[in-house]
Coordinates of C-alpha atoms (C1' of nucleotides) in Angstrom, one line a residue:
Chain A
X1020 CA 0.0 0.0 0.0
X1021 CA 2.9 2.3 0.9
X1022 CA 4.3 1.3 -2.8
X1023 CA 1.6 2.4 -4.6
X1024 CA 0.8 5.4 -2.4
X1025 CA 4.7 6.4 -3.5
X1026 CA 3.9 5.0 -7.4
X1027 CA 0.8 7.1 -7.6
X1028 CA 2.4 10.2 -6.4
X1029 CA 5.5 9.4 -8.4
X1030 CA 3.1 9.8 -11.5
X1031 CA 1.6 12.6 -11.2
X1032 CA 4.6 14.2 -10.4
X1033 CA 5.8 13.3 -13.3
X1034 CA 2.8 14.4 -15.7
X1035 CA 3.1 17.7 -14.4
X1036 CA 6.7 18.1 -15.3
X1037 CA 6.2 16.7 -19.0
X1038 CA 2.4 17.6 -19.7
X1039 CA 0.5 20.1 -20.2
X1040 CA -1.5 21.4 -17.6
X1041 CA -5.3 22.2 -17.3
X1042 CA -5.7 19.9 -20.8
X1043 CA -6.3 16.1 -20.7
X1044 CA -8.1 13.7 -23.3
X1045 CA -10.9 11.2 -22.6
X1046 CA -11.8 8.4 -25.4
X1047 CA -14.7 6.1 -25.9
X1048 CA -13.7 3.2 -27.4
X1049 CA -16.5 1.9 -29.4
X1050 CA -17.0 -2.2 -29.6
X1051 CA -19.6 -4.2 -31.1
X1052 CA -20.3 -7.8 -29.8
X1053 CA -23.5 -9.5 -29.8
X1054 CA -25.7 -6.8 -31.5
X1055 CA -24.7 -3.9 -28.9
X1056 CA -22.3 -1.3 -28.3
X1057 CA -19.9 -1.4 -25.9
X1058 CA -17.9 1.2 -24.0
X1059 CA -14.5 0.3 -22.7
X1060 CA -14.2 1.4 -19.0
X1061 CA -12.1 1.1 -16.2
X1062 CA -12.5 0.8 -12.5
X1063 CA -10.3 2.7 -10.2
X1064 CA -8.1 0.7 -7.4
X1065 CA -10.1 0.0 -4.7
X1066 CA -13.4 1.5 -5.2
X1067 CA -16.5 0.0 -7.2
X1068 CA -16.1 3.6 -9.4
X1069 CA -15.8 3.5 -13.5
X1070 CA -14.6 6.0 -16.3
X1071 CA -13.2 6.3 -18.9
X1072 CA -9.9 6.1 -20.1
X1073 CA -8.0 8.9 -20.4
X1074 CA -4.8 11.1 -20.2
X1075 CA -2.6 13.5 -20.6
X1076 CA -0.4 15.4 -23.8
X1077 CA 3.3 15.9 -23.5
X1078 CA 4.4 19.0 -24.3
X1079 CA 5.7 18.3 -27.8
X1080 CA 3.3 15.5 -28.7
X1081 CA 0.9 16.1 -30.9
X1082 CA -2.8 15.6 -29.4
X1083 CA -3.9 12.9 -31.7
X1084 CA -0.5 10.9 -31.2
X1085 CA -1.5 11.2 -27.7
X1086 CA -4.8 9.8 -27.6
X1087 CA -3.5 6.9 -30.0
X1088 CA -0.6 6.2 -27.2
X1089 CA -3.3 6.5 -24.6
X1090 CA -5.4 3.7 -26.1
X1091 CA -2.8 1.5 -27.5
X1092 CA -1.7 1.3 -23.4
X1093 CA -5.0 0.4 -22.6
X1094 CA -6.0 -1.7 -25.5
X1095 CA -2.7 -3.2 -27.2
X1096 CA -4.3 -1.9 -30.0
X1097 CA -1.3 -0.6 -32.5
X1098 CA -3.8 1.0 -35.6
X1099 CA -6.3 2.7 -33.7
X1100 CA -8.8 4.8 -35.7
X1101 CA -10.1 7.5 -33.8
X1102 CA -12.1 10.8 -34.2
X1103 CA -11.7 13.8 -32.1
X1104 CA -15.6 15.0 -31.2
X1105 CA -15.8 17.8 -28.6
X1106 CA -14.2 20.2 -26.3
X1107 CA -15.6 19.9 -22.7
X1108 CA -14.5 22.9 -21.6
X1109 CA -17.3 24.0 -18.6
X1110 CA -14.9 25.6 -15.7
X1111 CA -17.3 23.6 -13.9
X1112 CA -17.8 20.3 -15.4
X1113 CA -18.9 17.7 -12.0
X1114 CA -18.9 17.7 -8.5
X1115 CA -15.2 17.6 -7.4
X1116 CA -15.4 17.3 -4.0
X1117 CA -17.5 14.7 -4.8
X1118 CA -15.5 12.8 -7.3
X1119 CA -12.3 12.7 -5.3
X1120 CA -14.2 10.8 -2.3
X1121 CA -15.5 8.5 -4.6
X1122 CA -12.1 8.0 -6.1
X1123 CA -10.5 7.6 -2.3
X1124 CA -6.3 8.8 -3.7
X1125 CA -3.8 8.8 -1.8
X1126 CA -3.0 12.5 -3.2
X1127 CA -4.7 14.9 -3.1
X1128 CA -6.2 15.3 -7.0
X1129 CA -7.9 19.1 -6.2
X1130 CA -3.9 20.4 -6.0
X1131 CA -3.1 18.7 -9.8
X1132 CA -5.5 21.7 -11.3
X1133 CA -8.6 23.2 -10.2
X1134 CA -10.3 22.8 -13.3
X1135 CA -9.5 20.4 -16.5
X1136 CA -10.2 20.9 -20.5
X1137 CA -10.7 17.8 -21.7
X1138 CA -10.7 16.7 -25.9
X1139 CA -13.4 14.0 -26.6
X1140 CA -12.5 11.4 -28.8
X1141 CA -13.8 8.2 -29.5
X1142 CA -12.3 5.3 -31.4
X1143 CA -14.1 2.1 -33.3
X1144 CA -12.1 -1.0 -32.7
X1145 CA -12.8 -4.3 -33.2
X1146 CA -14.2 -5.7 -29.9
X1147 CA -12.3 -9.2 -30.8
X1148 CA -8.9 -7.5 -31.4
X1149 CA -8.7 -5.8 -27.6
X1150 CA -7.3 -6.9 -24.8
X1151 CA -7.5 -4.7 -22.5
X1152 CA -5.5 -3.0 -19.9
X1153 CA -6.0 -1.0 -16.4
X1154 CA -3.3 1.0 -15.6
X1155 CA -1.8 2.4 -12.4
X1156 CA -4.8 3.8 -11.3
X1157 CA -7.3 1.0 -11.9
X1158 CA -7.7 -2.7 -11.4
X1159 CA -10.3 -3.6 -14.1
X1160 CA -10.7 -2.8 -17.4
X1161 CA -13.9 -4.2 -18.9
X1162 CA -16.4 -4.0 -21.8
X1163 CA -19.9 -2.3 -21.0
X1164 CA -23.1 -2.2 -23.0
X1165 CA -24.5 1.4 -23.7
X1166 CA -27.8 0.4 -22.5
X1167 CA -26.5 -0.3 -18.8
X1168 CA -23.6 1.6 -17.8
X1169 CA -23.7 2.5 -14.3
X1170 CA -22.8 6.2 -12.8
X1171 CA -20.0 7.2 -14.1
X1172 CA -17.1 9.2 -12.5
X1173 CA -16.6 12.9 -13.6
X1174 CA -18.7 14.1 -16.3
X1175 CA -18.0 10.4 -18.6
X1176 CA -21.8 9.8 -18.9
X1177 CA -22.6 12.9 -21.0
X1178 CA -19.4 12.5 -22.6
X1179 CA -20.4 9.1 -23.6
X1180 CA -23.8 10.3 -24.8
X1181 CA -22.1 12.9 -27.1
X1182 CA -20.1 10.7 -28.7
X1183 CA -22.7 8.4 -29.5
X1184 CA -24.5 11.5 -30.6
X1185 CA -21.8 12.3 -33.0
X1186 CA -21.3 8.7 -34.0
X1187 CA -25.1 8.9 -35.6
X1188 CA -24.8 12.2 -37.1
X1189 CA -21.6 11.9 -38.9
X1190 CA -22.0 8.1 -39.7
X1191 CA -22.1 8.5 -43.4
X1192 CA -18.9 9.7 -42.9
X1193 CA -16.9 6.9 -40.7
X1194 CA -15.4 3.8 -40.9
X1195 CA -17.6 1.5 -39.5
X1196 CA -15.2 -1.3 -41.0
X1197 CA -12.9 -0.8 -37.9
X1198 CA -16.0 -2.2 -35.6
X1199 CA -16.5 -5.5 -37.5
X1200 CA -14.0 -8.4 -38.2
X1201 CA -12.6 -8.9 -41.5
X1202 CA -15.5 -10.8 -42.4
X1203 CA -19.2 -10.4 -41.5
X1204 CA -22.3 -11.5 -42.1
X1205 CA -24.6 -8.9 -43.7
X1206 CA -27.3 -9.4 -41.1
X1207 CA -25.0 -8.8 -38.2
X1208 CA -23.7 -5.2 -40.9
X1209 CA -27.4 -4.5 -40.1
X1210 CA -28.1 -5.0 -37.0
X1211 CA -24.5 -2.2 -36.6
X1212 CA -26.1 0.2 -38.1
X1213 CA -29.5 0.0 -36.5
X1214 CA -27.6 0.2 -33.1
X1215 CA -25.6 2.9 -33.6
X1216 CA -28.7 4.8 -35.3
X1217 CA -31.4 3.5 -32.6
X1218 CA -33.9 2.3 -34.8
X1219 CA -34.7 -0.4 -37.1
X1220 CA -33.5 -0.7 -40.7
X1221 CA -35.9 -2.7 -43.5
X1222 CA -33.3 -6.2 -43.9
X1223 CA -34.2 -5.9 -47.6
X1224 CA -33.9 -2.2 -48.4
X1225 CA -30.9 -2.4 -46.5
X1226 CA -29.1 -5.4 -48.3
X1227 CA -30.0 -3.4 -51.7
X1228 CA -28.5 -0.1 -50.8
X1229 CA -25.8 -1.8 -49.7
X1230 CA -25.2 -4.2 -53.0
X1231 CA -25.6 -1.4 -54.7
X1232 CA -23.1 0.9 -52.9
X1233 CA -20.5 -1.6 -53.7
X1234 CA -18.4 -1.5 -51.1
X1235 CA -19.3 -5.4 -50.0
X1236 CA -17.3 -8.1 -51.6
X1237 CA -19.3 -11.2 -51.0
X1238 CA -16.7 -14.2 -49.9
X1239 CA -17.5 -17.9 -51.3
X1240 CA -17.9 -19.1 -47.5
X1241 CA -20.6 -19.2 -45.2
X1242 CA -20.6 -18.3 -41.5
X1243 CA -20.7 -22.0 -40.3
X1244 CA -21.7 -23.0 -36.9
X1245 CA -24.8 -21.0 -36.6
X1246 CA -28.6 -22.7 -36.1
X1247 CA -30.4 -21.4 -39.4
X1248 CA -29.4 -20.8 -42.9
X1249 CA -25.8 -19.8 -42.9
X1250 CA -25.2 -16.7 -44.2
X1251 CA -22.5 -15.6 -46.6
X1252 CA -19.7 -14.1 -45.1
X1253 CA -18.5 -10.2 -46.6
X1254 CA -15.6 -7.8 -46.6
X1255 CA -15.4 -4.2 -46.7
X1256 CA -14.0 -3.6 -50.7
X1257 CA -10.8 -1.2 -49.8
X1258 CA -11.0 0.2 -53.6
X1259 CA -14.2 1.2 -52.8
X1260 CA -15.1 2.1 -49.5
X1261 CA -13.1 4.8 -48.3
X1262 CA -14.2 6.7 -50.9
X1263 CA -17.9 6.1 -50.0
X1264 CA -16.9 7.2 -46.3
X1265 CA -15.3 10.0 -48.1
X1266 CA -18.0 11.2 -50.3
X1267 CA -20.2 10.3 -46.9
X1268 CA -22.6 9.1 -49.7
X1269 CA -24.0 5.7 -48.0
X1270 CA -26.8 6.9 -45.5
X1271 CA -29.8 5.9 -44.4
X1272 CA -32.9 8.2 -44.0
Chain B
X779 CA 6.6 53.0 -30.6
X780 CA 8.2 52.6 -27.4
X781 CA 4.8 52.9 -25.6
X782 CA 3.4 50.2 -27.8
X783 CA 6.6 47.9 -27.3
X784 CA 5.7 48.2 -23.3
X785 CA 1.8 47.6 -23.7
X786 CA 2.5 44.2 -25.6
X787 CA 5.3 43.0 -23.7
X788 CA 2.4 43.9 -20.7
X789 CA -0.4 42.1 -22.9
X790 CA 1.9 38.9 -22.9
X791 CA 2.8 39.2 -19.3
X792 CA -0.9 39.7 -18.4
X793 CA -1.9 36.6 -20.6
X794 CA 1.0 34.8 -19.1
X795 CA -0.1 35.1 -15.8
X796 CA -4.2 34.5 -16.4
X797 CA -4.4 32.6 -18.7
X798 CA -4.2 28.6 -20.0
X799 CA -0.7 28.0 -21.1
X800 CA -0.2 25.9 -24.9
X801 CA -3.8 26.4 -25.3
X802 CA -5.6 29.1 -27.5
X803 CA -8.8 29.9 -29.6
X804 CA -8.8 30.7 -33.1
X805 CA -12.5 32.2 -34.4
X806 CA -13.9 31.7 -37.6
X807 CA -16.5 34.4 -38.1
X808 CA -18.7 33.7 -40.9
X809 CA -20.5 36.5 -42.9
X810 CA -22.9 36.5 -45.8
X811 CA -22.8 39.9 -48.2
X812 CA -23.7 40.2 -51.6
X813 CA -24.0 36.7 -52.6
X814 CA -20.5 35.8 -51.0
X815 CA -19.5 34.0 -47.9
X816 CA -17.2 36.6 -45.9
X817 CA -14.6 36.0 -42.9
X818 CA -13.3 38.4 -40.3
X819 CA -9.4 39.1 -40.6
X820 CA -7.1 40.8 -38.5
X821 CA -4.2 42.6 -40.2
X822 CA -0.5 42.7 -37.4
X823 CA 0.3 46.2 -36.9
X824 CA 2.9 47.3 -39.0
X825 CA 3.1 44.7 -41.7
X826 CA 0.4 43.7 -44.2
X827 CA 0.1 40.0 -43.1
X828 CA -3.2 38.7 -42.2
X829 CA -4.7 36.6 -39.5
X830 CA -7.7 34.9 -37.6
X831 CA -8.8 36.3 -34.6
X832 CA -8.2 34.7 -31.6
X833 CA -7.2 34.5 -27.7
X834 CA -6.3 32.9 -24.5
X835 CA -8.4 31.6 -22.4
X836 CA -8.6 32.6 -18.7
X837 CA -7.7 29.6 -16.3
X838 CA -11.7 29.9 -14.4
X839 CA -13.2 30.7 -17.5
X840 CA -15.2 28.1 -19.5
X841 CA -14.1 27.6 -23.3
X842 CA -17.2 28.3 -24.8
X843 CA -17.6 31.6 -22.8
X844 CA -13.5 32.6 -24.2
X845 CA -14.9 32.3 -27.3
X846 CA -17.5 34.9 -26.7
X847 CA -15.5 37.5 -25.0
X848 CA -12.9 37.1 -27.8
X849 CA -15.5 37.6 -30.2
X850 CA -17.5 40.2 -28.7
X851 CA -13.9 42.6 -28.8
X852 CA -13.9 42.1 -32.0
X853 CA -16.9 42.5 -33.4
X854 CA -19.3 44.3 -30.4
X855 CA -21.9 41.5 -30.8
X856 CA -23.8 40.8 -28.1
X857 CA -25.3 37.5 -28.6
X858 CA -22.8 35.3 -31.3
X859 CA -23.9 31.7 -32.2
X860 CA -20.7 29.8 -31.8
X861 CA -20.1 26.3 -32.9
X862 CA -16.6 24.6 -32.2
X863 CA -15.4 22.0 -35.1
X864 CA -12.0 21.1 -34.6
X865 CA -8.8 21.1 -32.3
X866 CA -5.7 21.6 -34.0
X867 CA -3.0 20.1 -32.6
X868 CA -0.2 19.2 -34.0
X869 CA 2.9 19.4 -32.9
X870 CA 4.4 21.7 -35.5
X871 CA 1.7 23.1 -37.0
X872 CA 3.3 26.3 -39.1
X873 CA 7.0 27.6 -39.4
X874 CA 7.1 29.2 -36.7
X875 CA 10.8 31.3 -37.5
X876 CA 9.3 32.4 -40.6
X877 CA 6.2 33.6 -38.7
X878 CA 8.0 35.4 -36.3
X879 CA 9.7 37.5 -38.9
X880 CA 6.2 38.1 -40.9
X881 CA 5.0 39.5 -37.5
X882 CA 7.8 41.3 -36.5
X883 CA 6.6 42.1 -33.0
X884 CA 8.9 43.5 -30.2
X885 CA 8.3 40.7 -28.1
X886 CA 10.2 37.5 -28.8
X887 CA 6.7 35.2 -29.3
X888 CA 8.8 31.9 -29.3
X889 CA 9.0 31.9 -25.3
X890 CA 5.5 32.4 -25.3
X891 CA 5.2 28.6 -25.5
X892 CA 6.8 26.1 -27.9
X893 CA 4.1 25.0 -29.3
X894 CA 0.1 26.2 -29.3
X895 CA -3.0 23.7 -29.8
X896 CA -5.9 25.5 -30.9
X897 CA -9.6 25.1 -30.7
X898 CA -11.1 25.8 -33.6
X899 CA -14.4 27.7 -33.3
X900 CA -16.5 29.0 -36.2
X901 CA -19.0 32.1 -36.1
X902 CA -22.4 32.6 -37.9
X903 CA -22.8 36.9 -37.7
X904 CA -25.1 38.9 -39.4
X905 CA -23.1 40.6 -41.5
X906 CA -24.4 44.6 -41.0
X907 CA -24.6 44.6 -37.4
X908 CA -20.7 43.6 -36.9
X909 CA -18.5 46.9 -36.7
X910 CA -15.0 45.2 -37.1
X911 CA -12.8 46.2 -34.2
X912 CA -9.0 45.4 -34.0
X913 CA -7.4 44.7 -30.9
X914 CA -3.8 45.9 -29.3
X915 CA -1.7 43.8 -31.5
X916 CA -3.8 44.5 -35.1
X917 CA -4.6 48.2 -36.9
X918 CA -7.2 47.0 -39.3
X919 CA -10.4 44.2 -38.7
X920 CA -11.6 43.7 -42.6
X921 CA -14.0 41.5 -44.1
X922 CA -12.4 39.2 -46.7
X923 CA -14.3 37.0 -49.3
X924 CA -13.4 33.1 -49.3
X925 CA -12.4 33.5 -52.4
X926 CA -9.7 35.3 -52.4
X927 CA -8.5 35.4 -49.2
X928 CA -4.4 36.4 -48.7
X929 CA -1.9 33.8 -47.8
X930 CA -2.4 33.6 -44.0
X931 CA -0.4 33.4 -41.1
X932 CA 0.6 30.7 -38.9
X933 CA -2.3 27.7 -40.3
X934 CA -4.9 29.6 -40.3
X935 CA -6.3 28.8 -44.0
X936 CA -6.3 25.6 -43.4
X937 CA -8.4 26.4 -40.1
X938 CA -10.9 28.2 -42.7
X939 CA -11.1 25.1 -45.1
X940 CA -11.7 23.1 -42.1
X941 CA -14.2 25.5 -40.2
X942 CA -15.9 25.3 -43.6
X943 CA -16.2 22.2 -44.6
X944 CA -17.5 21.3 -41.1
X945 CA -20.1 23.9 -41.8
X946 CA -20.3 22.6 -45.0
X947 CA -21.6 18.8 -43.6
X948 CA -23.7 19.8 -40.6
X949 CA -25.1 22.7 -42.7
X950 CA -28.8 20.8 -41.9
X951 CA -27.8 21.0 -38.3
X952 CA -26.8 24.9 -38.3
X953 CA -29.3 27.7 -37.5
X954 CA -28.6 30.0 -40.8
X955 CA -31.0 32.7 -39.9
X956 CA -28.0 34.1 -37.7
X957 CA -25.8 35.2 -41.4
X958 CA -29.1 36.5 -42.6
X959 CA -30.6 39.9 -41.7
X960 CA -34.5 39.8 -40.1
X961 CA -36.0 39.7 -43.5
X962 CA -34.8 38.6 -46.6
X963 CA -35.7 37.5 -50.0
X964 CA -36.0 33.6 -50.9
X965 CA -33.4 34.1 -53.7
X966 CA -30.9 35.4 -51.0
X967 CA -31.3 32.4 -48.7
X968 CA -30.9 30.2 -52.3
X969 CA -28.0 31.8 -52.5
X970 CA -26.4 31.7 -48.9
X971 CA -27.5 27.5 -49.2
X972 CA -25.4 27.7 -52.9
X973 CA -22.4 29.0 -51.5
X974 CA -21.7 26.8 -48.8
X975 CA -22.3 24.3 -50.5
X976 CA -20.5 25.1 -53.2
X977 CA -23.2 24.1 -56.0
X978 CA -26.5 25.3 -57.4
X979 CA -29.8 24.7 -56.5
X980 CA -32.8 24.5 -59.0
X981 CA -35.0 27.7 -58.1
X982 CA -38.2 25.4 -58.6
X983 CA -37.5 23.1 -56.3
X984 CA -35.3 25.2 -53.5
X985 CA -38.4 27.0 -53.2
X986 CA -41.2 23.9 -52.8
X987 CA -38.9 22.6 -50.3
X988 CA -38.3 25.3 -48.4
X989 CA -42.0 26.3 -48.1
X990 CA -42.7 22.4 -47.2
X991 CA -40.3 22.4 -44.3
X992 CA -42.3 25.5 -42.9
X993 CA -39.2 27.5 -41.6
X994 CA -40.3 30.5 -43.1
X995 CA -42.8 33.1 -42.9
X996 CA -44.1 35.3 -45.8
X997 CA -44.6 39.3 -45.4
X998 CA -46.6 41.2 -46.9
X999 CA -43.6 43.3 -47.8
X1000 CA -41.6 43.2 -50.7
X1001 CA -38.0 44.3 -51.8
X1002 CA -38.4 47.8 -53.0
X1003 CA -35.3 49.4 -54.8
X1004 CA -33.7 46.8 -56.7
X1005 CA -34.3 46.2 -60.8
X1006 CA -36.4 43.8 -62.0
X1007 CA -39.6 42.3 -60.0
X1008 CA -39.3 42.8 -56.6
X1009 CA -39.2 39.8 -54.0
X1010 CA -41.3 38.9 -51.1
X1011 CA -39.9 39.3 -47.9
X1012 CA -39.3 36.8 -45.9
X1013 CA -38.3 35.8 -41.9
X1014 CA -37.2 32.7 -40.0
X1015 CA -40.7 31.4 -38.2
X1016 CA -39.2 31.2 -34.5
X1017 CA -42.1 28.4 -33.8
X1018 CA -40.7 26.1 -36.6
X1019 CA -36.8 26.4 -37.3
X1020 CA -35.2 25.4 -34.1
X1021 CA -36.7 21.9 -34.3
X1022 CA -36.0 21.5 -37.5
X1023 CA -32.0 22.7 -37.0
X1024 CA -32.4 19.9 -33.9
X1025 CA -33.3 17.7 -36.1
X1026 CA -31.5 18.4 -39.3
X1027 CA -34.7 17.2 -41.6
X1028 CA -33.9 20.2 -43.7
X1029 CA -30.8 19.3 -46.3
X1030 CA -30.4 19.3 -49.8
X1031 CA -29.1 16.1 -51.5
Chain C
dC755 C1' -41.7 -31.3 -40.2
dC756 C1' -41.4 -27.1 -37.8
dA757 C1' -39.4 -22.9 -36.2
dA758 C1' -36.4 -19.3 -37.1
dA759 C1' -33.5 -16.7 -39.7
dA760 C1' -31.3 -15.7 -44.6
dG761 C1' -32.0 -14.1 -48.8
dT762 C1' -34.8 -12.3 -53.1
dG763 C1' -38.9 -9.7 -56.1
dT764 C1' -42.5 -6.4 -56.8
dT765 C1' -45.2 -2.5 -56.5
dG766 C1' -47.2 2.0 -55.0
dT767 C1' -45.8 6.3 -53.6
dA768 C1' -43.2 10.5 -52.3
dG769 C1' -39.8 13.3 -53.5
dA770 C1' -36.4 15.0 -56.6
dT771 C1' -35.2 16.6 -61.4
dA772 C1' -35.8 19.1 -65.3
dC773 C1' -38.2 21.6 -67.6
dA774 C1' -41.5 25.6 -69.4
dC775 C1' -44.0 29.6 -68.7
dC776 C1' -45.8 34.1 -66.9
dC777 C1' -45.0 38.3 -64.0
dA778 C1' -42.9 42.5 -62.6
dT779 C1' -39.6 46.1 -63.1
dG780 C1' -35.8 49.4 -64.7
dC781 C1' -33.8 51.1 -68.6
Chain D
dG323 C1' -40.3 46.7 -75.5
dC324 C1' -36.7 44.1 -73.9
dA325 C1' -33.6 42.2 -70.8
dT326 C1' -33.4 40.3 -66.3
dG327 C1' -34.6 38.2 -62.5
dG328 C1' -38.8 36.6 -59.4
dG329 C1' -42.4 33.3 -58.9
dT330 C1' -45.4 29.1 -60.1
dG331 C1' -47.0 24.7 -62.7
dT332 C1' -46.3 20.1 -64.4
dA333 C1' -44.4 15.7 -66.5
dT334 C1' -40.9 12.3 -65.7
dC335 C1' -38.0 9.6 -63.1
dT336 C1' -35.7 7.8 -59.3
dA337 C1' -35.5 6.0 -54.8
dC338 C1' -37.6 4.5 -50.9
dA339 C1' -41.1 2.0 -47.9
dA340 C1' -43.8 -1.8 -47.4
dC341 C1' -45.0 -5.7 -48.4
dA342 C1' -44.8 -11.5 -49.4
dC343 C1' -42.4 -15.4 -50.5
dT344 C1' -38.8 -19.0 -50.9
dT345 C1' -34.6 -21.2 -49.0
dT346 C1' -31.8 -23.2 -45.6
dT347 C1' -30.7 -25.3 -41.3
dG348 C1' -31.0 -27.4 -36.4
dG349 C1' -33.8 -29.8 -33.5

DNA sequence: CCAAAAGTGTTGTAGATACACCCATGC
DNA sequence: GCATGGGTGTATCTACAACACTTTTGG
């Protein structure tokens, strides 16, 4: 306990010699497993409290090669695509009294700065590919659904919410590609989409936009091992569909 | 001269001490005059180079409220619709010798900071009631059209091609009225939509759809004093527009 | 053989496109 | 009266929504 009393001090020490004060970045990392959207999240050493991951810049990084280094440490991820999304920048953003008793450190977080800026990014990554990581200041690091998060520390639920807010508007224009495996069924491609847009999609209307967007290449195989017909497998077409995420052309009304 | 040396070298001193450190706000301020998109420049005192205009923010002061007082200075608005789109930052982002020397202020900016991330925030003004003001470091506060804008300093057209291609995509999402005066004629709000999207619109159907979506109100007046037929007047119904900017339903494929 | 999901056709309708035409006004 | 831009009507076509039906597979 002493030992990570000194570690924990040791760190933030540290950050506020080679970071950049009053500025730190918070990502959602969006998953997709089982038809739902998942958060990653971690729990802080001792307590039964979750946020997100998060972090600081050094002074001669640049911000997004920060939040990439941030992620990879928590995910093992190396290609990480991610998308910057909103200032939070309230002098008041949460309760801080609050939030350090819920948090319990050893030192004394109010004396790091009195108030923080933080950049919102989130990043899709395939939910397969992570393995993830607490760090110093956690003990868990776990997959959540959207629909049942629990209370978040800090202001992470509404930073949560506008990402996924985001995420909808701008879909036309991301990669969903980095949320699926290599290959995919076109139901479960569906049943994405729906998700991330809250509401149900027409399976046949969908499959023709799709086919006709042309950025599926149909495989020979068939996902095996499911009850039911077995549907064919797909891959994103990389001649095509980057410039469809581009052009932001594929939407659905 | 010497009095100016000593108020800037007191204006960085000041900002110094106040303020967030490797953290400013650069302003986009949109305006909409005779058929052409406009944005507010700054021109350095003493040289002919151009510039955004732009701040610090105060370390209890929220973002979105630095963006407002930086804005108000410079164009004594009271009430500015603000809409940050992007943080820049990389960590070199322009040659910063060369900028130096195009500035040529007394002060030696380079210990200012090493490097500056900026958060990019665009403006939607109505173009008659700004009265351009420059601050201490600037003699002139000009309109310039997007078209031929001069080559800026530090990255500051590529903030403009950013701030308006972001406008250009959530265009459905952003509340128009505020680059158009109370009234205005339908062919002037075709041609605010044309420019910023870059394209025509068919007359016919710009004005069924328009009428459809209900944003608008018809007065009885008409434009007087210009050749030709003269065009109904028109204003923004308060009842109707705001949802449909919440809800985007308004775009033009 | 039955339940459940995958995959394909068809059709009516709403909205977009592409026109054509008349109206009002200044010169 | 003529050039120029404002304002309205309509035919055509495309794209979407809403269906029904067949196919495949595990139990």
């Amino acid at each position: 306990m002493k030992d990570f009393n000194h570690s924990v001090t040791h760190y933030f020490k540290q950050e506020a010699e080679q970071s950049i004060h009053y500025l730190s970045i918070d990502c959602v990392v969006f998953g997709f497993h089982e038809g739902r959207i998942r958060v990653l999240l971690l729990r802080w050493k001792g307590t039964s409290e979750w946020s997100l991951p998060g972090g600081f810049i050094r002074k001669a990084e640049s911000v997004d090669a920060a939040a990439v280094r941030i992620l990879r440490e928590r995910t093992g991820l190396q290609q990480i695509f991610l998308q910057q999304f909103h200032i939070f920048g309230d002098a008041v953003r949460y309760n801080q009294e609050d939030t350090w008793q819920r948090i319990g450190l050893p030192v004394d977080l109010s004396k790091w700065s009195e108030r923080t800026i933080s950049l919102g990014y989130y990043a899709l990554v395939e939910y397969a590919e992570v393995t993830p990581r607490p760090d110093l200041l956690t003990d868990a690091c776990d997959w959540w659904s959207l629909e049942d998060l629990p209370n978040l520390l800090f202001d992470h639920n509404r930073i949560i919410a506008v990402a996924l807010e985001n995420l909808r508007r701008q879909l036309p224009y991301q990669p969903v590609s980095h949320l699926l495996p290599e290959t995919f069924t076109m139901p479960e491609l569906q049943r994405l989409y729906e998700t991330i847009l809250g509401r149900p999609l027409d399976a046949r209307n969908f499959y023709k936009k799709v086919q006709a967007s042309g950025i599926l290449q149909r495989t020979d195989e068939r996902r095996k091992g499911t009850p039911y017909k077995s549907p064919y497998l797909y891959r994103f077409d990389p001649g095509v569909y980057p410039e469809v995420v581009r052009e932001g052309s594929l939407s659905f009304p």
